[in-house]
Backbone as JSON Lines, residues from 0, in Angstrom:
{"i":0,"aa":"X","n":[132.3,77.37,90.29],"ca":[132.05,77.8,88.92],"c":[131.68,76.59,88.05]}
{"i":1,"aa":"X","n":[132.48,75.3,88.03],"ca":[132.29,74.64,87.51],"c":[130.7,73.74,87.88]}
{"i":2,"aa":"X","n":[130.26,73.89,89.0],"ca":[128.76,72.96,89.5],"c":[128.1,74.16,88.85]}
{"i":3,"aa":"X","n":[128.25,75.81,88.86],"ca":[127.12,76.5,87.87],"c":[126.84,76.49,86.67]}
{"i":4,"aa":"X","n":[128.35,76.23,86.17],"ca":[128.36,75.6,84.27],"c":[127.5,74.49,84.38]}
{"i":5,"aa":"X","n":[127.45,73.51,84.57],"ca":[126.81,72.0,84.77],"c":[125.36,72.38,85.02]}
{"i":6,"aa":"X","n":[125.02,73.26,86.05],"ca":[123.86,73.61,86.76],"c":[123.16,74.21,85.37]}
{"i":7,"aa":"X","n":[123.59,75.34,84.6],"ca":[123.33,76.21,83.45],"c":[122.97,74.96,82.57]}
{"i":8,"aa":"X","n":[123.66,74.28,81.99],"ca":[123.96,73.13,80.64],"c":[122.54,72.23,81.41]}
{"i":9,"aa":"X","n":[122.54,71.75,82.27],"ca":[121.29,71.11,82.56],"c":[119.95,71.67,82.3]}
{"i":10,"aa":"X","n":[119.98,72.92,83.13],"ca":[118.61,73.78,82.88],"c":[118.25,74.26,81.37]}
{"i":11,"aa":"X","n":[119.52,74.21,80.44],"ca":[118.8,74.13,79.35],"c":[118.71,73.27,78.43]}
{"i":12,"aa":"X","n":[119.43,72.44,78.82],"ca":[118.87,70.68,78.38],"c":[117.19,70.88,78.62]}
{"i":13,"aa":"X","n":[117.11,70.97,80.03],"ca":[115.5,70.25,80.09],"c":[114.86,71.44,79.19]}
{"i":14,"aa":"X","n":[115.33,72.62,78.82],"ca":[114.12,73.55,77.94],"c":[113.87,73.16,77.1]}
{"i":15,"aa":"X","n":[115.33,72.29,76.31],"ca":[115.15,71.38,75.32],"c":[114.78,70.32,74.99]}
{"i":16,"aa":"X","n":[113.91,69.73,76.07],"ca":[113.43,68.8,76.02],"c":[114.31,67.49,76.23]}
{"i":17,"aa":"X","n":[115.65,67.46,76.61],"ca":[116.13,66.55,76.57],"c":[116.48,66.33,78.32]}
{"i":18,"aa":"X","n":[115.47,65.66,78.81],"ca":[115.61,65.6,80.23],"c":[116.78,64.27,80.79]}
{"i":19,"aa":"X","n":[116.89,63.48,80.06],"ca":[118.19,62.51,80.63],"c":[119.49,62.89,80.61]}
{"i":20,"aa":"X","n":[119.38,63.91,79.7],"ca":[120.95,64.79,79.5],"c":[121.03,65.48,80.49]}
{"i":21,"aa":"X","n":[119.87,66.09,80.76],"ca":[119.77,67.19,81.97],"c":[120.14,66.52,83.17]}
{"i":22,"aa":"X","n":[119.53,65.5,83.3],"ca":[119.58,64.37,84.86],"c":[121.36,64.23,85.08]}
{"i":23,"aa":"X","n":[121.89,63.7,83.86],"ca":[123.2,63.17,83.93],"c":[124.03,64.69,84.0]}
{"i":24,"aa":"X","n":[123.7,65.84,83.56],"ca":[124.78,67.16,84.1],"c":[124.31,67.51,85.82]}
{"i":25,"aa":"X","n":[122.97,67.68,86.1],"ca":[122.54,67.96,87.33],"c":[123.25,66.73,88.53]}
{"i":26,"aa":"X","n":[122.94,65.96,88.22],"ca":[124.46,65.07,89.1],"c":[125.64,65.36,89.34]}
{"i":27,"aa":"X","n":[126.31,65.91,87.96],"ca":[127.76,66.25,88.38],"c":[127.82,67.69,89.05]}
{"i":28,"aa":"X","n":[126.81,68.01,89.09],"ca":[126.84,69.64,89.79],"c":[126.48,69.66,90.96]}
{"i":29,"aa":"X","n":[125.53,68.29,91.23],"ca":[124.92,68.12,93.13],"c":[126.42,67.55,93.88]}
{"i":30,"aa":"X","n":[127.08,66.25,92.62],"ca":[128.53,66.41,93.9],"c":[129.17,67.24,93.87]}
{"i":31,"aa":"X","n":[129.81,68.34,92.99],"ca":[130.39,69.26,92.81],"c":[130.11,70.34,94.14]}
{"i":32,"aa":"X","n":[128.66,70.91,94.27],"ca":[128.29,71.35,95.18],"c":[128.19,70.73,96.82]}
{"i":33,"aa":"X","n":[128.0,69.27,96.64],"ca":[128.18,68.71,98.23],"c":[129.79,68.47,98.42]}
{"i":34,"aa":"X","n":[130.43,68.72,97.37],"ca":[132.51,68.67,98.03],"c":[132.16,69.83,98.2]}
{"i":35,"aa":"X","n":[131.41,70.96,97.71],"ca":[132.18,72.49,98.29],"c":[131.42,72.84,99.32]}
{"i":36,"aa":"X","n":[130.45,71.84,100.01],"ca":[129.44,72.24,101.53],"c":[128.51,73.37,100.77]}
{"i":37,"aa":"X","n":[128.25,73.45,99.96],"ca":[126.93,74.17,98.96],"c":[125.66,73.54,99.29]}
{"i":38,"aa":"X","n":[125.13,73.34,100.43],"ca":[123.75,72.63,100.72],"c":[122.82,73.27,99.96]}
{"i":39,"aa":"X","n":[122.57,74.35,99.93],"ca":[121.37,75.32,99.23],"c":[121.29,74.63,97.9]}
{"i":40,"aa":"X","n":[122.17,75.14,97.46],"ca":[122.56,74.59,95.76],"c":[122.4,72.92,95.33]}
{"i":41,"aa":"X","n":[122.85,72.29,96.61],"ca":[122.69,71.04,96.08],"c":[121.23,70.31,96.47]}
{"i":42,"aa":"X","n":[120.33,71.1,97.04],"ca":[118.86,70.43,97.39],"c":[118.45,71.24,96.28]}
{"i":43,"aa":"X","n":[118.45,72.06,95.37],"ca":[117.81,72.9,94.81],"c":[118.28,72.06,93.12]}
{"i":44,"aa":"X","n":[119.75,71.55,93.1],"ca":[119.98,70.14,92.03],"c":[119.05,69.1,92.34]}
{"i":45,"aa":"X","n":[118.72,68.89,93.33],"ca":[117.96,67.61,93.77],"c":[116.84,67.82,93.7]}
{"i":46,"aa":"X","n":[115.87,68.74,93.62],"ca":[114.85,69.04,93.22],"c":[114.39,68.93,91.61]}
{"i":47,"aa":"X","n":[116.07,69.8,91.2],"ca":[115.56,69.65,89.52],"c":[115.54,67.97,88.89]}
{"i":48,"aa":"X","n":[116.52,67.63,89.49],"ca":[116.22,65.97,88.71],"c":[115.06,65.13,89.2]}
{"i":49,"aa":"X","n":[114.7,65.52,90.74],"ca":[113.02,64.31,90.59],"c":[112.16,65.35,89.63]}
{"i":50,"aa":"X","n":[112.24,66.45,89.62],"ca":[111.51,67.06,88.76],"c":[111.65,66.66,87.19]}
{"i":51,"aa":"X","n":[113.05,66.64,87.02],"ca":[112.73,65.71,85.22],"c":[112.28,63.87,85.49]}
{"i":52,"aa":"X","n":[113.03,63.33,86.36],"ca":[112.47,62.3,87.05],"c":[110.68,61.81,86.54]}
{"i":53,"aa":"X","n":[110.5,63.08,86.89],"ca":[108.5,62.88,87.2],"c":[108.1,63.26,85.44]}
{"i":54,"aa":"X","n":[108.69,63.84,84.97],"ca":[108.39,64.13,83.48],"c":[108.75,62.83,82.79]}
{"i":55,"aa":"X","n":[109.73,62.35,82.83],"ca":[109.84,61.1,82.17],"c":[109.23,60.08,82.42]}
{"i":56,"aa":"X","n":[108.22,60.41,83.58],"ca":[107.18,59.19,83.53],"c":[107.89,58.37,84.94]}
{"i":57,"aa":"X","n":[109.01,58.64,85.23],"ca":[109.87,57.48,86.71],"c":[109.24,58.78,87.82]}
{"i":58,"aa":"X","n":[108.21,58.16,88.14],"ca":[107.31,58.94,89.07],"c":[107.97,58.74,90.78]}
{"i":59,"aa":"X","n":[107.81,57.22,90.85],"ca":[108.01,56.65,91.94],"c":[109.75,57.25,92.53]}
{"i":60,"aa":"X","n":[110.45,56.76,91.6],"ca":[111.81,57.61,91.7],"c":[111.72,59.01,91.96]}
{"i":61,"aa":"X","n":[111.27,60.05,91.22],"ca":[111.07,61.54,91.31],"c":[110.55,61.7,92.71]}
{"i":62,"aa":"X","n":[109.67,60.99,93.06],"ca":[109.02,61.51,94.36],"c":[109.83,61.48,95.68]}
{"i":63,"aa":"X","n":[110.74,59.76,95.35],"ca":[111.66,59.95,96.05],"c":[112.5,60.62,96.72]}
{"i":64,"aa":"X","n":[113.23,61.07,95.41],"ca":[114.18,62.36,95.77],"c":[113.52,63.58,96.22]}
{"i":65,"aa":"X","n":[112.29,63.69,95.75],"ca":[111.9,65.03,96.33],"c":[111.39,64.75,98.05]}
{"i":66,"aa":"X","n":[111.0,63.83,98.43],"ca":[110.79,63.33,99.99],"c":[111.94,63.6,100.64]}
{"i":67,"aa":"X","n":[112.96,63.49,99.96],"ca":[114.75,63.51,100.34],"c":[114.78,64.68,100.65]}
{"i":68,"aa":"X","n":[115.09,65.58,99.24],"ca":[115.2,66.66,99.11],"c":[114.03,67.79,100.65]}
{"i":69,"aa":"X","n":[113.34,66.97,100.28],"ca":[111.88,67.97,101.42],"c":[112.51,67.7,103.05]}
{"i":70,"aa":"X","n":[112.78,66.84,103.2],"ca":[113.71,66.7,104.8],"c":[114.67,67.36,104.92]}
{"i":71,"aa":"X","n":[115.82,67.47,103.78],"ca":[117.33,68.05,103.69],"c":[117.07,69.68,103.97]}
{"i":72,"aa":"X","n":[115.82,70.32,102.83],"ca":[115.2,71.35,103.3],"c":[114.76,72.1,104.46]}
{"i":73,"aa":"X","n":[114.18,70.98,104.56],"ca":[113.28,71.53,106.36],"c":[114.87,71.24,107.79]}
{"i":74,"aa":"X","n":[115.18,70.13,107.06],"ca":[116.93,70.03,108.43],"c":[117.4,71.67,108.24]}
{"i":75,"aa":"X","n":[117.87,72.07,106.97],"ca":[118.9,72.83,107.07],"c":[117.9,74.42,106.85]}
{"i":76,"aa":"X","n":[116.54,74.51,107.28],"ca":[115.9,75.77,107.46],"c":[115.84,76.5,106.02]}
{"i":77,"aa":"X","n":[115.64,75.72,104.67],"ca":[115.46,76.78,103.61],"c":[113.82,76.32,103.36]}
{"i":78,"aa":"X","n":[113.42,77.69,103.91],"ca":[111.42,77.62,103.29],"c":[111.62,77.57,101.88]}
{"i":79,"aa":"X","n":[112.11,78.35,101.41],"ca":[111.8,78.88,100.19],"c":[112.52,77.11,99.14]}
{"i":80,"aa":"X","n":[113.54,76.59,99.68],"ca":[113.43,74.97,99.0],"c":[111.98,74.26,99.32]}
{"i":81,"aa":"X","n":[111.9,74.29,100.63],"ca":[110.81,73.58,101.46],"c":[109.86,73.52,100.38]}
{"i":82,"aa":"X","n":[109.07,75.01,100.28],"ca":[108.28,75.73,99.65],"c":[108.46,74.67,98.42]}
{"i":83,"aa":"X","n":[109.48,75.17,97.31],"ca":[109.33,74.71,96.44],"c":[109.43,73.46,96.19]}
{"i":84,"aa":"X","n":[109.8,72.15,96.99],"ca":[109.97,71.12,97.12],"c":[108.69,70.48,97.18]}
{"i":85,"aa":"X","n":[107.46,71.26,98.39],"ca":[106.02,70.34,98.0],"c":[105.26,70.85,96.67]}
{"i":86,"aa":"X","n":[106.01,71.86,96.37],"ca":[105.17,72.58,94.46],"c":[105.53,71.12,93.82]}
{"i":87,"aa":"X","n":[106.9,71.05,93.74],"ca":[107.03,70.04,92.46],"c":[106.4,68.55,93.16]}
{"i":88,"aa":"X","n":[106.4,68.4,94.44],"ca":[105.55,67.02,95.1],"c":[103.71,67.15,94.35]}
{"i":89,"aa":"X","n":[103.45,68.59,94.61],"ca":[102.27,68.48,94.12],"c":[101.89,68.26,92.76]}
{"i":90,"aa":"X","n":[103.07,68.25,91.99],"ca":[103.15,68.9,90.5],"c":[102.79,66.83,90.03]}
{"i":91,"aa":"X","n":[103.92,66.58,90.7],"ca":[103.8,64.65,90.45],"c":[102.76,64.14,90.88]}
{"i":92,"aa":"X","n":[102.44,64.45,92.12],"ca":[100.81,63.91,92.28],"c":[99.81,64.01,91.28]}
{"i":93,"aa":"X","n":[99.87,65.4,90.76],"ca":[99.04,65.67,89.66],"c":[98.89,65.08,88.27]}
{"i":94,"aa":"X","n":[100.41,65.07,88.08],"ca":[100.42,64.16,87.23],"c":[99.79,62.9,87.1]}
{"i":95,"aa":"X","n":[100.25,61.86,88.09],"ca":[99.72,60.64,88.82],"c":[98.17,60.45,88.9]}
{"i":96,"aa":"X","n":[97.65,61.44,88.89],"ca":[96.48,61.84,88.97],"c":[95.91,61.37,90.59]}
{"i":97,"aa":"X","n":[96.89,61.62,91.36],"ca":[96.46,61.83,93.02],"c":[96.2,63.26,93.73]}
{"i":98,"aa":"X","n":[95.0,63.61,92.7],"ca":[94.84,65.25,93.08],"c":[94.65,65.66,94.49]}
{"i":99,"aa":"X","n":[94.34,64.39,95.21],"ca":[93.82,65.16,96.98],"c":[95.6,64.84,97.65]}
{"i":100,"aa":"X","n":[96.49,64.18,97.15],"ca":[97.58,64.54,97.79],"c":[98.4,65.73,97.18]}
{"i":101,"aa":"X","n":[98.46,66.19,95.68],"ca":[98.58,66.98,95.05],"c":[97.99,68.47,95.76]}
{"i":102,"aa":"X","n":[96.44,68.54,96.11],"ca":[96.1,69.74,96.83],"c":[96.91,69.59,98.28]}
{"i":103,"aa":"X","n":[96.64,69.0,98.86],"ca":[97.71,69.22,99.98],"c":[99.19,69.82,100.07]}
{"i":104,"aa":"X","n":[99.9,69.08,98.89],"ca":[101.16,69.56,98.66],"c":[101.09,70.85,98.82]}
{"i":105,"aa":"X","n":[100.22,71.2,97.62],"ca":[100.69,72.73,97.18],"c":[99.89,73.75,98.36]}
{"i":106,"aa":"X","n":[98.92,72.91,98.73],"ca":[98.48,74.49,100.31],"c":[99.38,74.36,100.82]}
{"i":107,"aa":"X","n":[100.55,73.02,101.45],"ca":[101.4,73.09,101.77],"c":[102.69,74.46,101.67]}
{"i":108,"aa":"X","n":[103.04,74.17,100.44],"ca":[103.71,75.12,99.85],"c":[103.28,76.12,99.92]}
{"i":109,"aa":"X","n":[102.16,76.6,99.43],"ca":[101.49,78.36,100.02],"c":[101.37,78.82,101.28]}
{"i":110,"aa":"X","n":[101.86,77.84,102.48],"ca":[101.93,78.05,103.23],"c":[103.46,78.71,103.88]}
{"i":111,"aa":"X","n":[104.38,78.12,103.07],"ca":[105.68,78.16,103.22],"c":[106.23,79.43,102.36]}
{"i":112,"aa":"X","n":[105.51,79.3,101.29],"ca":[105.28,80.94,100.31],"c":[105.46,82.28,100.77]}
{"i":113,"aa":"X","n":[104.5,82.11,101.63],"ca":[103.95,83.4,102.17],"c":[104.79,83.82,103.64]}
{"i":114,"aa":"X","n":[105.32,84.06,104.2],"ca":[105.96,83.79,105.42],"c":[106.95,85.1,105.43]}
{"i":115,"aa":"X","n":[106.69,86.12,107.1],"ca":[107.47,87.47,106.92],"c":[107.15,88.41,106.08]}
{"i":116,"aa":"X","n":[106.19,88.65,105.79],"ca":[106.18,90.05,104.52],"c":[106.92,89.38,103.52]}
{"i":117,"aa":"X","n":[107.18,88.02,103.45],"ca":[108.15,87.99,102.16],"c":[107.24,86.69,101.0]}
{"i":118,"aa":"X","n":[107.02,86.85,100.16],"ca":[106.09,86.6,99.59],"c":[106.94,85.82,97.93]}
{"i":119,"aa":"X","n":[106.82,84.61,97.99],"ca":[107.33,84.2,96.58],"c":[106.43,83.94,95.42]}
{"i":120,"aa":"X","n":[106.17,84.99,94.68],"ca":[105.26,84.82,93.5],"c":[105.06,83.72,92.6]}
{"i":121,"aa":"X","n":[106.18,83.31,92.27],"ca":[106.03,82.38,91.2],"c":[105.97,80.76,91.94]}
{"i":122,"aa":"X","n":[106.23,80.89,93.05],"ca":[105.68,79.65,93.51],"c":[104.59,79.73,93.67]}
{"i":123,"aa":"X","n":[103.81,80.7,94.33],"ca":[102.11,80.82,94.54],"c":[101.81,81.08,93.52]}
{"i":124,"aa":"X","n":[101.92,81.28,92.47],"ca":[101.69,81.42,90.63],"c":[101.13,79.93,90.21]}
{"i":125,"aa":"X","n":[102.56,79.06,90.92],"ca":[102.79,77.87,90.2],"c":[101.51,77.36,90.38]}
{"i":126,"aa":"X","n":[101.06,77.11,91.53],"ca":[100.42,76.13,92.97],"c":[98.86,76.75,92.22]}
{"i":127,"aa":"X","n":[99.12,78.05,92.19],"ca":[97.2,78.42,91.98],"c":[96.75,78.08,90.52]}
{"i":128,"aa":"X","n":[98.16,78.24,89.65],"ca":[97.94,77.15,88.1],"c":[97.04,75.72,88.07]}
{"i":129,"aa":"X","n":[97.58,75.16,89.24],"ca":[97.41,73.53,89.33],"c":[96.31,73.72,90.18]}
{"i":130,"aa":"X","n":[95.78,74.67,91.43],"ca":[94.42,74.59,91.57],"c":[93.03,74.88,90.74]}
{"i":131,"aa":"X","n":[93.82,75.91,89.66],"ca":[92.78,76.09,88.66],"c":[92.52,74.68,88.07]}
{"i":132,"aa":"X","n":[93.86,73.89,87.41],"ca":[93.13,72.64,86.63],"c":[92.75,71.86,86.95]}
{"i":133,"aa":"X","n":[92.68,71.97,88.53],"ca":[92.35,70.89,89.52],"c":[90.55,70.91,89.44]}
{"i":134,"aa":"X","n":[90.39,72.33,89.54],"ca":[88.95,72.72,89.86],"c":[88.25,72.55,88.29]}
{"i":135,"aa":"X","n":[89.0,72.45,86.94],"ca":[88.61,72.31,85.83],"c":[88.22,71.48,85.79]}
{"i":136,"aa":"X","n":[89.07,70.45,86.18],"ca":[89.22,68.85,86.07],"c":[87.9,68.19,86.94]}
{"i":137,"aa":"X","n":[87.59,68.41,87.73],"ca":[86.49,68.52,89.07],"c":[85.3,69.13,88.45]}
{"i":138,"aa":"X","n":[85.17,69.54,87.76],"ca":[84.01,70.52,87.21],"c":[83.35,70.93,88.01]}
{"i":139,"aa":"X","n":[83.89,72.29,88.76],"ca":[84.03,72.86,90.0],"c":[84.03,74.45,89.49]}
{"i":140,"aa":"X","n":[83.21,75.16,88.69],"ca":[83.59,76.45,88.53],"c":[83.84,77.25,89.33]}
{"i":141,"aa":"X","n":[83.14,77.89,90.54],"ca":[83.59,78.1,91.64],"c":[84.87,78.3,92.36]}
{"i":142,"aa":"X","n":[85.03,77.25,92.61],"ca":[86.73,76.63,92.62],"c":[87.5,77.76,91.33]}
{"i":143,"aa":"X","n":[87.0,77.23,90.75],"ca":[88.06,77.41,89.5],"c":[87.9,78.91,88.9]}
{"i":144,"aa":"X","n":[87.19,79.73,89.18],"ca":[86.85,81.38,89.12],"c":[87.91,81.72,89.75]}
{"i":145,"aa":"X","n":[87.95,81.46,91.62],"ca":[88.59,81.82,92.73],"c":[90.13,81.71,92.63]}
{"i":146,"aa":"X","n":[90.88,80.46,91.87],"ca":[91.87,80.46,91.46],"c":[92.04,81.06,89.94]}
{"i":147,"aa":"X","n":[91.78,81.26,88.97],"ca":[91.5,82.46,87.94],"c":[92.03,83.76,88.53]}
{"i":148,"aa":"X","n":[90.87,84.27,89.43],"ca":[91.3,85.73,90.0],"c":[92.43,85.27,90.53]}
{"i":149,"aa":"X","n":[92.87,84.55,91.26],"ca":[94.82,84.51,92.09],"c":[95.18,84.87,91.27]}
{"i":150,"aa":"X","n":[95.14,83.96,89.95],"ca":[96.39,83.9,88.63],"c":[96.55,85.1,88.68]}
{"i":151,"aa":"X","n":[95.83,85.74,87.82],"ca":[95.38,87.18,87.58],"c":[95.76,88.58,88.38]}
{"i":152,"aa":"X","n":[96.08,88.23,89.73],"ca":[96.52,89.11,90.68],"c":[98.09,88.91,90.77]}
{"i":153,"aa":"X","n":[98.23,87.24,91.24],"ca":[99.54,86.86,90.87],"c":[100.67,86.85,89.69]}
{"i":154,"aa":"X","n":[99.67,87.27,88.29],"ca":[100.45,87.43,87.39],"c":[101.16,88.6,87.0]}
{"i":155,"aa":"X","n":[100.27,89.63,87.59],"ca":[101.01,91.21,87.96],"c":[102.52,91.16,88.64]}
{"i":156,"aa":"X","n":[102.48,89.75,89.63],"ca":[103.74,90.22,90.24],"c":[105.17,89.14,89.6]}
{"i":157,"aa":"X","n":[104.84,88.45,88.19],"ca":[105.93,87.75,87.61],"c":[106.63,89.0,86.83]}
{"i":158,"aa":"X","n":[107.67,88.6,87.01],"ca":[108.59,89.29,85.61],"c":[109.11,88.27,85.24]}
{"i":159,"aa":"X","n":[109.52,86.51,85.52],"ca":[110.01,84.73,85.13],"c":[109.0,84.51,84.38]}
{"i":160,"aa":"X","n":[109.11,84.09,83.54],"ca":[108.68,83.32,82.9],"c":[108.9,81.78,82.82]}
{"i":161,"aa":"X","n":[107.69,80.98,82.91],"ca":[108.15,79.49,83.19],"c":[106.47,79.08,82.43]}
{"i":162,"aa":"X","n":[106.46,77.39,81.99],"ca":[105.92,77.27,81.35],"c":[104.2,77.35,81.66]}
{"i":163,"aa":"X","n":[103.99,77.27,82.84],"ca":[102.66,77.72,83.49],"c":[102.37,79.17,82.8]}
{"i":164,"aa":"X","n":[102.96,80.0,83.24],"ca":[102.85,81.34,82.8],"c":[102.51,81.61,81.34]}
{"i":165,"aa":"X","n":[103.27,80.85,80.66],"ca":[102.84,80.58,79.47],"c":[101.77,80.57,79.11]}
{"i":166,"aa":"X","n":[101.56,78.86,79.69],"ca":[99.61,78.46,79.43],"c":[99.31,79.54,79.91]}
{"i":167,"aa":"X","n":[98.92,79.88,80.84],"ca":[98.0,80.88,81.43],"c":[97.91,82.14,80.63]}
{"i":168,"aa":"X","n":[98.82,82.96,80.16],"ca":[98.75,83.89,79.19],"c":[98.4,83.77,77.97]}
């Protein structure tokens, strides 16, 4: 209970923009969760802080942990971390402006997405966001039509809201 209070108080730190506050609660909730053998929970903390990590500009650090995080994933069999672990890898590349490791990431991840009839929207939401601005950015219309229509198909199946979704709407 207490690593979900911490877990909660972080996630809305970062809505608030205050991502070092967020970093310093998401810590006490990843040990909290590795004393109680919570692996799921605690790669899924470790995700969120290279993810504020990469917003604050400590790129090199963020990526880190998410390389971490992306092994701990794939050891202990969660796609759906996996999955979301090369989104936010692709998300920093992008940033970085290393768009051809950035596209990799995220086919990566759509690859891990899709798997069993079981289908995670808002990660393939996320991923076809960042191929659209990829193909913007590229001045690639084509490209960038083809990911349009995803959004567009993919946006039927959000009921989350997250800040992509946003832009895009």
């Amino acid at each position: 209970m207490a690593a979900m209070a911490l877990h909660t108080m972080a996630d809305v730190l970062s809505e608030q923009g205050q991502y070092e506050q967020a970093v310093d609660r998401s810590l006490e909730a990843a040990t909290i969760y590795e004393y109680c053998d919570k692996h799921f929970e605690a790669i899924r903390i470790r995700i969120n802080i290279a993810t504020y990590y990469v917003v604050l500009g400590k790129f090199r650090e963020g990526i880190r942990l998410l390389q971490s995080a992306l092994h701990d994933a794939r050891k202990g069999k969660h796609r759906r971390l996996e999955s979301l672990t090369w989104s936010a890898l692709g998300d920093a590349y992008f940033r970085t402006e290393d768009l051809r490791r950035a596209r990799r990431c995220f086919r990566e991840s759509d690859t891990l997405a899709v798997y069993n009839d079981e289908k995670h929207f808002d990660i393939l939401f996320f991923n076809a966001y960042f191929e659209w601005k990829m193909a913007q950015m590229d001045d690639n219309p084509t490209r960038a039509k083809i990911a349009f229509g995803r959004l567009k198909v993919l946006r039927a199946n959000l009921e989350r809201r997250f800040p992509e979704v946003e832009a895009f709407d």
